[in-house]
PDB file of C-alpha atoms and ligand atoms in Angstrom:
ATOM      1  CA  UNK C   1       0.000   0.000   0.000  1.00 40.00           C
ATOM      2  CA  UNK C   2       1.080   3.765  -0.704  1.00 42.00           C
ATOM      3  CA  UNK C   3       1.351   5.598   2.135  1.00 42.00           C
ATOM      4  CA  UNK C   4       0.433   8.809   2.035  1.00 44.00           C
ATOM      5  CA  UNK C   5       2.809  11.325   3.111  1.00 46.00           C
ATOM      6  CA  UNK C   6       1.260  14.037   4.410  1.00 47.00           C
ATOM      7  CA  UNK C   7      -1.304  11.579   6.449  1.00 53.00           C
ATOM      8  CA  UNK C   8       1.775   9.769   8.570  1.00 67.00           C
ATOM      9  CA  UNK C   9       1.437  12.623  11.680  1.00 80.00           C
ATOM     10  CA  UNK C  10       1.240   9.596  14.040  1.00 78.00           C
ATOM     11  CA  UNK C  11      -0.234  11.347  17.315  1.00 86.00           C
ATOM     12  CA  UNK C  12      -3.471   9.654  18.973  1.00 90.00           C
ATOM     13  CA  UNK C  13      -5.772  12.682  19.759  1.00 96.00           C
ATOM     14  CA  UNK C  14      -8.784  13.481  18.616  1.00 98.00           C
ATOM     15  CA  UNK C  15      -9.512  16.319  16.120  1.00 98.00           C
ATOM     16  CA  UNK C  16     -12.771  18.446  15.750  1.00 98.00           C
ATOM     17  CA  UNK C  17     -12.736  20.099  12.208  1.00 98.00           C
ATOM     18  CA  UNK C  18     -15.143  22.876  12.441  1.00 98.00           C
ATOM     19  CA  UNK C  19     -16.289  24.113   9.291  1.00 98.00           C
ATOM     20  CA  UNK C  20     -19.130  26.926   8.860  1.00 97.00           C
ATOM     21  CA  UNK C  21     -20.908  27.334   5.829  1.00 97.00           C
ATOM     22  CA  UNK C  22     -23.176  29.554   4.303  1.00 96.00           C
ATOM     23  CA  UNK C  23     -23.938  28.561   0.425  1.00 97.00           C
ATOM     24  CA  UNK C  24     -21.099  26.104  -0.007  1.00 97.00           C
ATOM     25  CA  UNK C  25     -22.599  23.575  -1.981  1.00 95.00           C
ATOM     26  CA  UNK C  26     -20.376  23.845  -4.392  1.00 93.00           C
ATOM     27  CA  UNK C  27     -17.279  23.603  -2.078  1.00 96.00           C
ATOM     28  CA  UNK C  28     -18.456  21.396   0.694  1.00 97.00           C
ATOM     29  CA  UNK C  29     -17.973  17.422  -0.695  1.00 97.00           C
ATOM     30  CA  UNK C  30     -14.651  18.632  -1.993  1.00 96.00           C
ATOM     31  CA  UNK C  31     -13.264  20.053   1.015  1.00 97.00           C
ATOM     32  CA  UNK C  32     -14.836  17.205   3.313  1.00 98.00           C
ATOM     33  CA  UNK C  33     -13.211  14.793   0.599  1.00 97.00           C
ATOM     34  CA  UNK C  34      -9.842  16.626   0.737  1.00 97.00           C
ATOM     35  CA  UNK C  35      -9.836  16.146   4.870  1.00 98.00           C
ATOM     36  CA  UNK C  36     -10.676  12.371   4.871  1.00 98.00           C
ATOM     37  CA  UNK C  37      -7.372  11.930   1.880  1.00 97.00           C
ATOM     38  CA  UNK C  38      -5.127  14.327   4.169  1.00 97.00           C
ATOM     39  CA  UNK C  39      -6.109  13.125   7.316  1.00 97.00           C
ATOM     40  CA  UNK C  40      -6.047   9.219   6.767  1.00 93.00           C
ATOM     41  CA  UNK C  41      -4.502   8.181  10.438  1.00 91.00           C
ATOM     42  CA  UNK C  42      -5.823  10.522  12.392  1.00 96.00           C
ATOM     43  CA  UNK C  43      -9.132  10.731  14.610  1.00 97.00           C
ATOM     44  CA  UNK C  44     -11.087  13.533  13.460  1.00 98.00           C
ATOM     45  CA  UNK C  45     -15.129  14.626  13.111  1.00 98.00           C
ATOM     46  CA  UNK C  46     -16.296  16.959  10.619  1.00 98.00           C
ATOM     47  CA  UNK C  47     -18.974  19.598  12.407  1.00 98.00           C
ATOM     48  CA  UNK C  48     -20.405  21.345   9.847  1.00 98.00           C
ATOM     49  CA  UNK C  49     -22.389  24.829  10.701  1.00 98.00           C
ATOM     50  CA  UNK C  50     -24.192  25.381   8.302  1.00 98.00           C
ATOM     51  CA  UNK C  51     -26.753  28.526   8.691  1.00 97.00           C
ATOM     52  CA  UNK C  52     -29.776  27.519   6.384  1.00 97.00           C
ATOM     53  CA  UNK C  53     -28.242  28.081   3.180  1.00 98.00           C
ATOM     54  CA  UNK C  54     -30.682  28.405   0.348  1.00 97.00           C
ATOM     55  CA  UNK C  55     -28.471  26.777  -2.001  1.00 97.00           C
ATOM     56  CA  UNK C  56     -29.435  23.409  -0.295  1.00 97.00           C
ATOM     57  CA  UNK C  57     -26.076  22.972   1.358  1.00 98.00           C
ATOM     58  CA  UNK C  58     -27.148  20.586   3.737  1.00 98.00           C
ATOM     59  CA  UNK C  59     -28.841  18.048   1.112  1.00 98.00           C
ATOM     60  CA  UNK C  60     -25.166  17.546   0.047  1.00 98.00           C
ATOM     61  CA  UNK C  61     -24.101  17.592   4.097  1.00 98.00           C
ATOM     62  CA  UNK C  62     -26.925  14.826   4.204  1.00 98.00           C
ATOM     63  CA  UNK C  63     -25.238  12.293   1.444  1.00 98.00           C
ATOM     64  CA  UNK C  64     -21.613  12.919   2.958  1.00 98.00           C
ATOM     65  CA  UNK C  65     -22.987  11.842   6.159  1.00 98.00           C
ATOM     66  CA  UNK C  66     -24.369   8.776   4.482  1.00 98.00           C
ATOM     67  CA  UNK C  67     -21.424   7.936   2.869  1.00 97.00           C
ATOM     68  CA  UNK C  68     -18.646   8.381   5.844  1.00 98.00           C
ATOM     69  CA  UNK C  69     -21.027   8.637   8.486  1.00 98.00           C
ATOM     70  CA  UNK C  70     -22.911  10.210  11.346  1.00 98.00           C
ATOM     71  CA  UNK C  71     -19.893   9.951  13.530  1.00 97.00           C
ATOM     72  CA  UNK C  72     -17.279  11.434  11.636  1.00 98.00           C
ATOM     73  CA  UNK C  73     -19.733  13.972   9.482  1.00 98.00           C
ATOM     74  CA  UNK C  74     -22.089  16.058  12.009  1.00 98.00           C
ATOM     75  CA  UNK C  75     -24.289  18.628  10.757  1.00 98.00           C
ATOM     76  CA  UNK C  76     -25.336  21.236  13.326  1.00 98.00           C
ATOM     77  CA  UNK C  77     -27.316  23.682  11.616  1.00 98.00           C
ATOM     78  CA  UNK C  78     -28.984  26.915  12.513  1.00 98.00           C
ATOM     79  CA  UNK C  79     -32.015  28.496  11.094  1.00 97.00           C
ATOM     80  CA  UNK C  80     -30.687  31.485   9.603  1.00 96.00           C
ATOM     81  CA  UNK C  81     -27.746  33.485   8.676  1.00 95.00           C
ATOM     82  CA  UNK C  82     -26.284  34.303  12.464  1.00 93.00           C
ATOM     83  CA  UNK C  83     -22.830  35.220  11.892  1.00 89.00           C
ATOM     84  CA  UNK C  84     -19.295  33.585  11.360  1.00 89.00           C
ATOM     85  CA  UNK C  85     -18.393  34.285  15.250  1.00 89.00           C
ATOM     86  CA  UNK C  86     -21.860  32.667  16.862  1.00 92.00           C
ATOM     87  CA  UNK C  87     -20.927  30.176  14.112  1.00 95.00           C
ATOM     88  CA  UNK C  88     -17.503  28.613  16.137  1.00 95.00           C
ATOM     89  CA  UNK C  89     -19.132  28.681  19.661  1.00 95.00           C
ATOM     90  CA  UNK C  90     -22.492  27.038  18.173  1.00 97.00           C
ATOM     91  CA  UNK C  91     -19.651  24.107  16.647  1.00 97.00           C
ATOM     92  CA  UNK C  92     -17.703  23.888  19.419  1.00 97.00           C
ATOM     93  CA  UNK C  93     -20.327  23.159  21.931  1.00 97.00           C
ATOM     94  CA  UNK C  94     -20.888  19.921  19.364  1.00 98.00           C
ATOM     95  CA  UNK C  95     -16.668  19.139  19.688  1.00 98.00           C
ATOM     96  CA  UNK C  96     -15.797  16.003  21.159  1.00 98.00           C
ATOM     97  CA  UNK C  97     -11.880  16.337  20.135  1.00 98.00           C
ATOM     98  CA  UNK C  98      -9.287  17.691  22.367  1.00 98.00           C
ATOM     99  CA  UNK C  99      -8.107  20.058  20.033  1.00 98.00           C
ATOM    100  CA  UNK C 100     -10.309  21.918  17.388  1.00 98.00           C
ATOM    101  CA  UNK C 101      -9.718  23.024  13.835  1.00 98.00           C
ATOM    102  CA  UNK C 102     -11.045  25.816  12.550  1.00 97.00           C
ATOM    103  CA  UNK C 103     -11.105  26.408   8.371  1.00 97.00           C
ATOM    104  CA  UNK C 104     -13.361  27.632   5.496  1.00 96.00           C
ATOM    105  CA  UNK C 105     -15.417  25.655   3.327  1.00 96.00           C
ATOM    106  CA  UNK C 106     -14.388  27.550   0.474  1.00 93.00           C
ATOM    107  CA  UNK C 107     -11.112  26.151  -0.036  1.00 92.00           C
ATOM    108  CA  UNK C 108      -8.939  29.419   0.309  1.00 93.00           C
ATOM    109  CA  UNK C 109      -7.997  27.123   3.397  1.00 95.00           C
ATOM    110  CA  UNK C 110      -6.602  23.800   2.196  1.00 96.00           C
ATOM    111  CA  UNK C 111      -6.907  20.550   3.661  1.00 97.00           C
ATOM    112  CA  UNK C 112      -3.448  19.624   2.735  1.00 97.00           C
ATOM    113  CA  UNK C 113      -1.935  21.971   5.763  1.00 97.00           C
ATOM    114  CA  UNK C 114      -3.852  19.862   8.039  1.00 98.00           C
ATOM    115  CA  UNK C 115      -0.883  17.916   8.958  1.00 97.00           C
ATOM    116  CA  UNK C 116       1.431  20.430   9.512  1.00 97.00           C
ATOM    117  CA  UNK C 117      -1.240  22.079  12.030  1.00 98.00           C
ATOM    118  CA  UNK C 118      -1.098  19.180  13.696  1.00 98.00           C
ATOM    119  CA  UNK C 119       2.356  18.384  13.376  1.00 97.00           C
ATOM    120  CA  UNK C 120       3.909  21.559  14.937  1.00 98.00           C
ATOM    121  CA  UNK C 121       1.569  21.776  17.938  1.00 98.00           C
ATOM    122  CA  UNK C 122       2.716  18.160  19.063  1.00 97.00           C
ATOM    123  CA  UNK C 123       6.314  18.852  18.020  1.00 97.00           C
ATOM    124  CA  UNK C 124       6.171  22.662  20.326  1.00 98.00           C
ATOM    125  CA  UNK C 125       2.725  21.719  22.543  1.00 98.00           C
ATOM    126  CA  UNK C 126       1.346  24.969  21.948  1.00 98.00           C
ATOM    127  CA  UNK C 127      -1.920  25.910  22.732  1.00 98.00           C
ATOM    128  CA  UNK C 128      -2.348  27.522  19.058  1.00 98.00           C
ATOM    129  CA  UNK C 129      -1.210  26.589  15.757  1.00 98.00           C
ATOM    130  CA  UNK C 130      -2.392  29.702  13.264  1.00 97.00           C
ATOM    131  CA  UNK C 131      -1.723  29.501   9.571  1.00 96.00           C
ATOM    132  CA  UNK C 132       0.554  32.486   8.152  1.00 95.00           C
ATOM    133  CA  UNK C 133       0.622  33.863   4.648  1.00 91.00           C
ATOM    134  CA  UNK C 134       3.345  36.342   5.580  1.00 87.00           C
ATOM    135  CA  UNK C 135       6.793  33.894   6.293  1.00 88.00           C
ATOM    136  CA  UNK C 136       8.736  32.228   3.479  1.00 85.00           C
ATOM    137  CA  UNK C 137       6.579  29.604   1.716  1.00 89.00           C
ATOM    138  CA  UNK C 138       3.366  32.015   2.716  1.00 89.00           C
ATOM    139  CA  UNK C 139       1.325  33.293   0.616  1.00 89.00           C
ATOM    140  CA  UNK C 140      -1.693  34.424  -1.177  1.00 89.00           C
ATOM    141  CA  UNK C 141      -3.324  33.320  -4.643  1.00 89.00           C
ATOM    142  CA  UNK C 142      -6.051  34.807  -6.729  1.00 86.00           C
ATOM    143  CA  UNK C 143      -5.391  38.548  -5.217  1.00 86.00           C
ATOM    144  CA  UNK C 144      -4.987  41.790  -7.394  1.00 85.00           C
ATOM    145  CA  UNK C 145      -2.177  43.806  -6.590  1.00 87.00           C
ATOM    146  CA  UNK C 146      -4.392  46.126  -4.568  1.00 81.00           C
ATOM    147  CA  UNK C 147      -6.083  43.588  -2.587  1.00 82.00           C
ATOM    148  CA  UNK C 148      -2.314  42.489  -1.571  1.00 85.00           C
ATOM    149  CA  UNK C 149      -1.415  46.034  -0.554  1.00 85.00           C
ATOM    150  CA  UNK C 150      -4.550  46.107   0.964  1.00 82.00           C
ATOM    151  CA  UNK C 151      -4.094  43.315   3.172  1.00 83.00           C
ATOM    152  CA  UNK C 152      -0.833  43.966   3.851  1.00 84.00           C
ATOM    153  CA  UNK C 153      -1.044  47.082   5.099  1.00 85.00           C
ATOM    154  CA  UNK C 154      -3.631  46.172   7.632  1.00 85.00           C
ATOM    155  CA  UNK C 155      -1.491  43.477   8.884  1.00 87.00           C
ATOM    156  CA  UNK C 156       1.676  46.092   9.122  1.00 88.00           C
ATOM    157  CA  UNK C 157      -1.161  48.925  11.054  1.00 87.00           C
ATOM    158  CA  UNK C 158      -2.214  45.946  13.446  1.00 87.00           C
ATOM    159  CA  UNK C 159       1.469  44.719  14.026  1.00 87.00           C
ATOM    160  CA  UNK C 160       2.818  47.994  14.917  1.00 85.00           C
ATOM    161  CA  UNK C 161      -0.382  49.113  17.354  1.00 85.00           C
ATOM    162  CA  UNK C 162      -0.746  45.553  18.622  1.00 87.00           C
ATOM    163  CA  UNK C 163       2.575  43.673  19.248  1.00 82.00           C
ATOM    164  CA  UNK C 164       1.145  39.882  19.303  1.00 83.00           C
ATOM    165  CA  UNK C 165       3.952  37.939  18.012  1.00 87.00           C
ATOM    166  CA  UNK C 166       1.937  36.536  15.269  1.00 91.00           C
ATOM    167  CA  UNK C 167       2.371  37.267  11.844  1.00 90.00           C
ATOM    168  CA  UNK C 168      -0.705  36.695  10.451  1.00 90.00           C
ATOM    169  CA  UNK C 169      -3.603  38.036  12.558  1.00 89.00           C
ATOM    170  CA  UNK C 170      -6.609  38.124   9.960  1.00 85.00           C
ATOM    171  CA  UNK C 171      -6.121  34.543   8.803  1.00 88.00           C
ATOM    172  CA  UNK C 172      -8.502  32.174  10.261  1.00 91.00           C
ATOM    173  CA  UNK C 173      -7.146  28.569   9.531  1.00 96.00           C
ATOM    174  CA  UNK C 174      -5.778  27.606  12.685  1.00 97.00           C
ATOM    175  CA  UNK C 175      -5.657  24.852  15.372  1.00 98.00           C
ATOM    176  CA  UNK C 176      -6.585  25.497  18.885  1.00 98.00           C
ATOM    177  CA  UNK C 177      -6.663  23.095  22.073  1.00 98.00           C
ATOM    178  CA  UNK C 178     -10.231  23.088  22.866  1.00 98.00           C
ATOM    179  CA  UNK C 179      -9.815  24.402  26.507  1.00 98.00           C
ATOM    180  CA  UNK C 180      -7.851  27.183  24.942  1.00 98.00           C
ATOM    181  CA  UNK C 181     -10.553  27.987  22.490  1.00 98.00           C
ATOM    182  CA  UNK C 182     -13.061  27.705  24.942  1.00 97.00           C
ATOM    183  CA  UNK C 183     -11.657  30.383  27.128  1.00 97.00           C
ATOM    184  CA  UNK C 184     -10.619  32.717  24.033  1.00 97.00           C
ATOM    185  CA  UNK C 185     -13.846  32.982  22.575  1.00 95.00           C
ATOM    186  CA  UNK C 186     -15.597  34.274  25.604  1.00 91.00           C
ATOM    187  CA  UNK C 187     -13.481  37.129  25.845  1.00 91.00           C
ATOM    188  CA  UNK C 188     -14.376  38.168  22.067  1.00 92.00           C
ATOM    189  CA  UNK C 189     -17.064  40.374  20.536  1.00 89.00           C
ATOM    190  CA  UNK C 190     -15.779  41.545  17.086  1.00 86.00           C
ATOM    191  CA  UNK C 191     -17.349  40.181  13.939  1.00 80.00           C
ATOM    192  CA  UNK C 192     -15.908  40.154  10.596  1.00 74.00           C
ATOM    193  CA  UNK C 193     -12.298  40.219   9.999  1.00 76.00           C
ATOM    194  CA  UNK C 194     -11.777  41.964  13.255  1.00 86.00           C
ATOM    195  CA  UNK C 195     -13.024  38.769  15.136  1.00 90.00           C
ATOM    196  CA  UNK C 196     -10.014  36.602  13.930  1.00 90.00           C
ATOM    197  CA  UNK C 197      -7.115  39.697  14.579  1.00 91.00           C
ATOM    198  CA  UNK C 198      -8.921  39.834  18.728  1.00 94.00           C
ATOM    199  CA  UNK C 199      -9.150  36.071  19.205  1.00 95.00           C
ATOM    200  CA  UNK C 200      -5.231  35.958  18.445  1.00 95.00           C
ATOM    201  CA  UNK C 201      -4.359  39.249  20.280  1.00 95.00           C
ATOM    202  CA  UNK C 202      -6.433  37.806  23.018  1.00 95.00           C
ATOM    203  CA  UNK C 203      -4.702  34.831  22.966  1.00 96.00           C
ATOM    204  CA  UNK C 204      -1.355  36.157  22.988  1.00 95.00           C
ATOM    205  CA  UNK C 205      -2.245  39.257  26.048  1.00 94.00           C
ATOM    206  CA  UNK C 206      -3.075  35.613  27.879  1.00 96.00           C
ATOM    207  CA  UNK C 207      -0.015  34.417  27.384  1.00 96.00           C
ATOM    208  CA  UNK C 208      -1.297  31.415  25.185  1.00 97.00           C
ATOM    209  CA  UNK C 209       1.653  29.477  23.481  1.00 97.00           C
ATOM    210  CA  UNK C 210       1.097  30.135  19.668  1.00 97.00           C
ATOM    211  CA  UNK C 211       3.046  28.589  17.005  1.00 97.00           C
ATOM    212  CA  UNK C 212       3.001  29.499  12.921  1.00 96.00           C
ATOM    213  CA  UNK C 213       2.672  27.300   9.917  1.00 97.00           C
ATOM    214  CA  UNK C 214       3.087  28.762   6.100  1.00 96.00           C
ATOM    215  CA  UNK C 215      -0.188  28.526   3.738  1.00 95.00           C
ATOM    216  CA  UNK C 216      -0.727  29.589   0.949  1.00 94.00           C
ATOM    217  CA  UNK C 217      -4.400  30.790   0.791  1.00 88.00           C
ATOM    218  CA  UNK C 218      -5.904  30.544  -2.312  1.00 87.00           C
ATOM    219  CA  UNK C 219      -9.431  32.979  -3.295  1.00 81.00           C
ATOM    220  CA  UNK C 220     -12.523  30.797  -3.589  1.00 79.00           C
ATOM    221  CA  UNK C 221     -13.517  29.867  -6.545  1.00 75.00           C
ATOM    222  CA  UNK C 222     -17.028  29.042  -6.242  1.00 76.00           C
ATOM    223  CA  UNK C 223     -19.686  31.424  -4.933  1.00 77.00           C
ATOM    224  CA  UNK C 224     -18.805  34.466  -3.430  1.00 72.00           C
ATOM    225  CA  UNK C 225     -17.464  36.198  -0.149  1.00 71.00           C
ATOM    226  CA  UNK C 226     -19.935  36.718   2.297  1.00 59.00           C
ATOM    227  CA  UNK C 227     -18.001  39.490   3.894  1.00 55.00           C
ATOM    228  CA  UNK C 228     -18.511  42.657   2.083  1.00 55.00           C
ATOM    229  CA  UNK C 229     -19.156  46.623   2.524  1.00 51.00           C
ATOM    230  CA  UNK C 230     -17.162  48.720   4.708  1.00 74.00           C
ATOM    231  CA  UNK C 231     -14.540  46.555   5.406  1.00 76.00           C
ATOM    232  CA  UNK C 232     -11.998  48.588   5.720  1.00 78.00           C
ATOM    233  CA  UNK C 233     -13.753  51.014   8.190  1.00 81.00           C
ATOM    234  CA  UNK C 234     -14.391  47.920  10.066  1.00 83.00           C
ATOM    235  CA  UNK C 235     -11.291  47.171  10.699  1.00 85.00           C
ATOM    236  CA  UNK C 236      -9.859  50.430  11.377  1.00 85.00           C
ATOM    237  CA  UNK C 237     -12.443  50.504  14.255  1.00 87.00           C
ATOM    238  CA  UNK C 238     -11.811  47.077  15.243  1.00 89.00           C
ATOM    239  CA  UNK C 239      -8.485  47.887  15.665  1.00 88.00           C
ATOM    240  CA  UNK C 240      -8.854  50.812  17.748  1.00 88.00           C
ATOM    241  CA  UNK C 241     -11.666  49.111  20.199  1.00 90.00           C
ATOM    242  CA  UNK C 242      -8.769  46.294  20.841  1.00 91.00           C
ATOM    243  CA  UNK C 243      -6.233  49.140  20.892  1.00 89.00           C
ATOM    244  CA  UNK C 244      -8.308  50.383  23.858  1.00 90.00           C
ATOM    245  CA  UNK C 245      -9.220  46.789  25.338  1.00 90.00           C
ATOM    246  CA  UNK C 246      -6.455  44.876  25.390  1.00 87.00           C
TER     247      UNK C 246
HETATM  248  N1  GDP Z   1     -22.523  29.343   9.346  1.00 63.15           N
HETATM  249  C1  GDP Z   1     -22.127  30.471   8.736  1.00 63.15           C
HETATM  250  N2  GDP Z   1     -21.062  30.441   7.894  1.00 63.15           N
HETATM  251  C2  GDP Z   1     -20.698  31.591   7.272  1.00 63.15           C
HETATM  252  C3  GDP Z   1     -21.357  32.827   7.483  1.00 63.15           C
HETATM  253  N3  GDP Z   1     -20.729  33.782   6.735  1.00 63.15           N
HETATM  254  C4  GDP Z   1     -19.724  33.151   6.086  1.00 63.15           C
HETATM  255  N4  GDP Z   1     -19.690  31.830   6.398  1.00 63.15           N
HETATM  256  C5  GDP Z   1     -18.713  30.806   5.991  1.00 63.15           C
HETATM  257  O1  GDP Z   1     -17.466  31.233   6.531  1.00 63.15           O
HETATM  258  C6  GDP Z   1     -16.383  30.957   5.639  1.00 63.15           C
HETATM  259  C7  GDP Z   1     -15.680  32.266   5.254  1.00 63.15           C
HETATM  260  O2  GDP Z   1     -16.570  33.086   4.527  1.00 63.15           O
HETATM  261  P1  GDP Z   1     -16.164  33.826   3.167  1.00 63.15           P
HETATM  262  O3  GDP Z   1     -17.368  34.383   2.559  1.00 63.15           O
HETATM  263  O4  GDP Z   1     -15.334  32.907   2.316  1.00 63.15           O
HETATM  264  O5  GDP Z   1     -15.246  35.012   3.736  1.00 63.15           O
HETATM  265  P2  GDP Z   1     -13.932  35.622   3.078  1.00 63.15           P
HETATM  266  O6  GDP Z   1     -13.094  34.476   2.603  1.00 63.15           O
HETATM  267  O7  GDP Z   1     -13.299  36.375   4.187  1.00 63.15           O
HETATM  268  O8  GDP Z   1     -14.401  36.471   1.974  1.00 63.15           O
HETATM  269  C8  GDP Z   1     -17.020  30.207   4.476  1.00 63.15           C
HETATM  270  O9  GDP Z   1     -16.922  28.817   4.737  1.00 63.15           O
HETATM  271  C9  GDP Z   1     -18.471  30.668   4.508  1.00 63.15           C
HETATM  272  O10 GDP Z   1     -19.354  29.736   3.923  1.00 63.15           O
HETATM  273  C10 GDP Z   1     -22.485  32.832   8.383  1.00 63.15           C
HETATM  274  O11 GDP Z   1     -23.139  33.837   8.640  1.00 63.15           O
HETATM  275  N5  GDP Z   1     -22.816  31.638   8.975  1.00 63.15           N
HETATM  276  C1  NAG Z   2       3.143  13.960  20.428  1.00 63.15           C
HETATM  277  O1  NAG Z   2       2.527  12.735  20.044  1.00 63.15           O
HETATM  278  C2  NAG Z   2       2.998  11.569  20.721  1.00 63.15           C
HETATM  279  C3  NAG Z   2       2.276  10.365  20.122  1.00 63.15           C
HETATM  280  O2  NAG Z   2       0.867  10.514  20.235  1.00 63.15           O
HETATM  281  C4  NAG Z   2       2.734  11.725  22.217  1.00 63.15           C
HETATM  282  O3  NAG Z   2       3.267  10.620  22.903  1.00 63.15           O
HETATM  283  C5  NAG Z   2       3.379  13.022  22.722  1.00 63.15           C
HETATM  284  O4  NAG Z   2       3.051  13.214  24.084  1.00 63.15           O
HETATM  285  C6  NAG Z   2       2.882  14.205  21.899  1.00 63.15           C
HETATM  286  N1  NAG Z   2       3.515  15.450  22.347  1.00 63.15           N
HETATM  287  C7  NAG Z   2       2.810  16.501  22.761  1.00 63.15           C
HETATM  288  C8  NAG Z   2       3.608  17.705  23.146  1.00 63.15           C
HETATM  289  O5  NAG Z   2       1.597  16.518  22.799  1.00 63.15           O
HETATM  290 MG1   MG Z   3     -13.371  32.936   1.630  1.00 63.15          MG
END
């Protein structure tokens, strides 16, 4: 038999992937596929949250479940469209793993970095593993030039005001020990982009041991972003509130 390299992590805990989704049909088999070929020798569950999609997400949710089952597949859905941070608590109350994944569904965050997630935090025994597109072997895909400057200036803005010893702070692919989550996610109200950046600055003000992996995060290519308007004003409040909070 072939083994497959980037499966052979060979640690024995359990792994909650926790996967929101608002209209991901398109992207959801794949990426559920992509973790079960990635992931072969580990324990993990799928939770997906999805938040009544109209694009009948959870119909597809429904035949992955069939297919790899209840136990490794759960579908917690909400009624409506609550929010990407309401999203992760509503999952992780369903997490059964001692540590907890969370990633996209649309692919920008790819299955094939689980391993070195889970690799580093048993190698360092950090509390946080968070996925970095700003080290050698980082990176983005798909961006114009300006959406580049864009995001790298408010990475620069939040670096310089903040101090968290992470590189990335916006990204959201990143392995947490549940505990850690647990107690991280109380503490945070943002929404939007800003909600990733104060879970991490939160993290690190408690003294949390992070560690970084490269990615390379590639723009979806099915559907379309579900974060939009005033983004940038946003964040330029979002980092002044943690400016003044933390
Ligand atoms: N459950 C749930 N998932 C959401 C919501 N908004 C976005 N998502 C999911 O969160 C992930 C990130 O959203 P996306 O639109 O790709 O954000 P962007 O990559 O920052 O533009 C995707 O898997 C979405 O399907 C929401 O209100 N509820
Ligand atoms: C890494 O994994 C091995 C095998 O499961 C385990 O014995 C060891 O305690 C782990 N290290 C940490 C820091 O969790
Ligand atoms: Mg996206």
């Amino acid at each position: 038999m072939v083994k497959n390299k980037g499966s052979d992590v060979g640690v024995h805990n359990k792994y909650s992937i926790i996967i929101p989704t608002y209209n991901e049909r398109l992207n959801i088999a794949l990426i559920v596929f992509l973790v079960f070929k990635h992931l072969r020798d580990v324990d993990f569950e799928i939770i997906v949250v999805d938040d009544g999609s109209p694009d009948g997400t959870q119909d597809i949710v429904k035949q992955l479940q069939n297919v790899y089952g209840e136990d490794r597949i759960l579908l917690r859905a909400r009624p409506r469209k609550l929010g990407l941070g309401t999203a992760y608590i509503h999952g992780l109350k369903h997490a059964s793993g001692e540590f907890v994944v969370i990633m996209d569904a649309d692919l920008s965050h790819h299955p094939k970095y689980l391993p070195s997630f889970i690799r580093k935090q048993n190698e360092t025994g950090a509390n946080i593993v968070t996925g970095t597109r700003y080290v050698k072997d980082g990176g983005v895909h798909g961006w114009n030039l300006m959406r580049k400057l864009t995001s790298r200036g408010a990475n620069v803005l939040a670096q310089t005001l903040l101090w968290p010893g992470v590189s990335d702070l916006t990204g959201s692919f990143r392995l947490y020990q549940k505990s850690v989550l647990d107690d991280v996610i109380k503490s945070c109200v943002s929404k939007g982009y800003v909600f990733q950046m104060e879970m991490i600055v939160r993290a690190s003000r408690k003294n949390y041991h992070i560690e970084e992996v490269p990615i390379t995060f590639v723009d979806r290519v099915f559907g379309s972003s579900k974060l939009g308007g005033s983004e940038i004003v946003e964040y330029l409040k979002g980092l002044v509130y943690l400016l003044l909070t933390t």
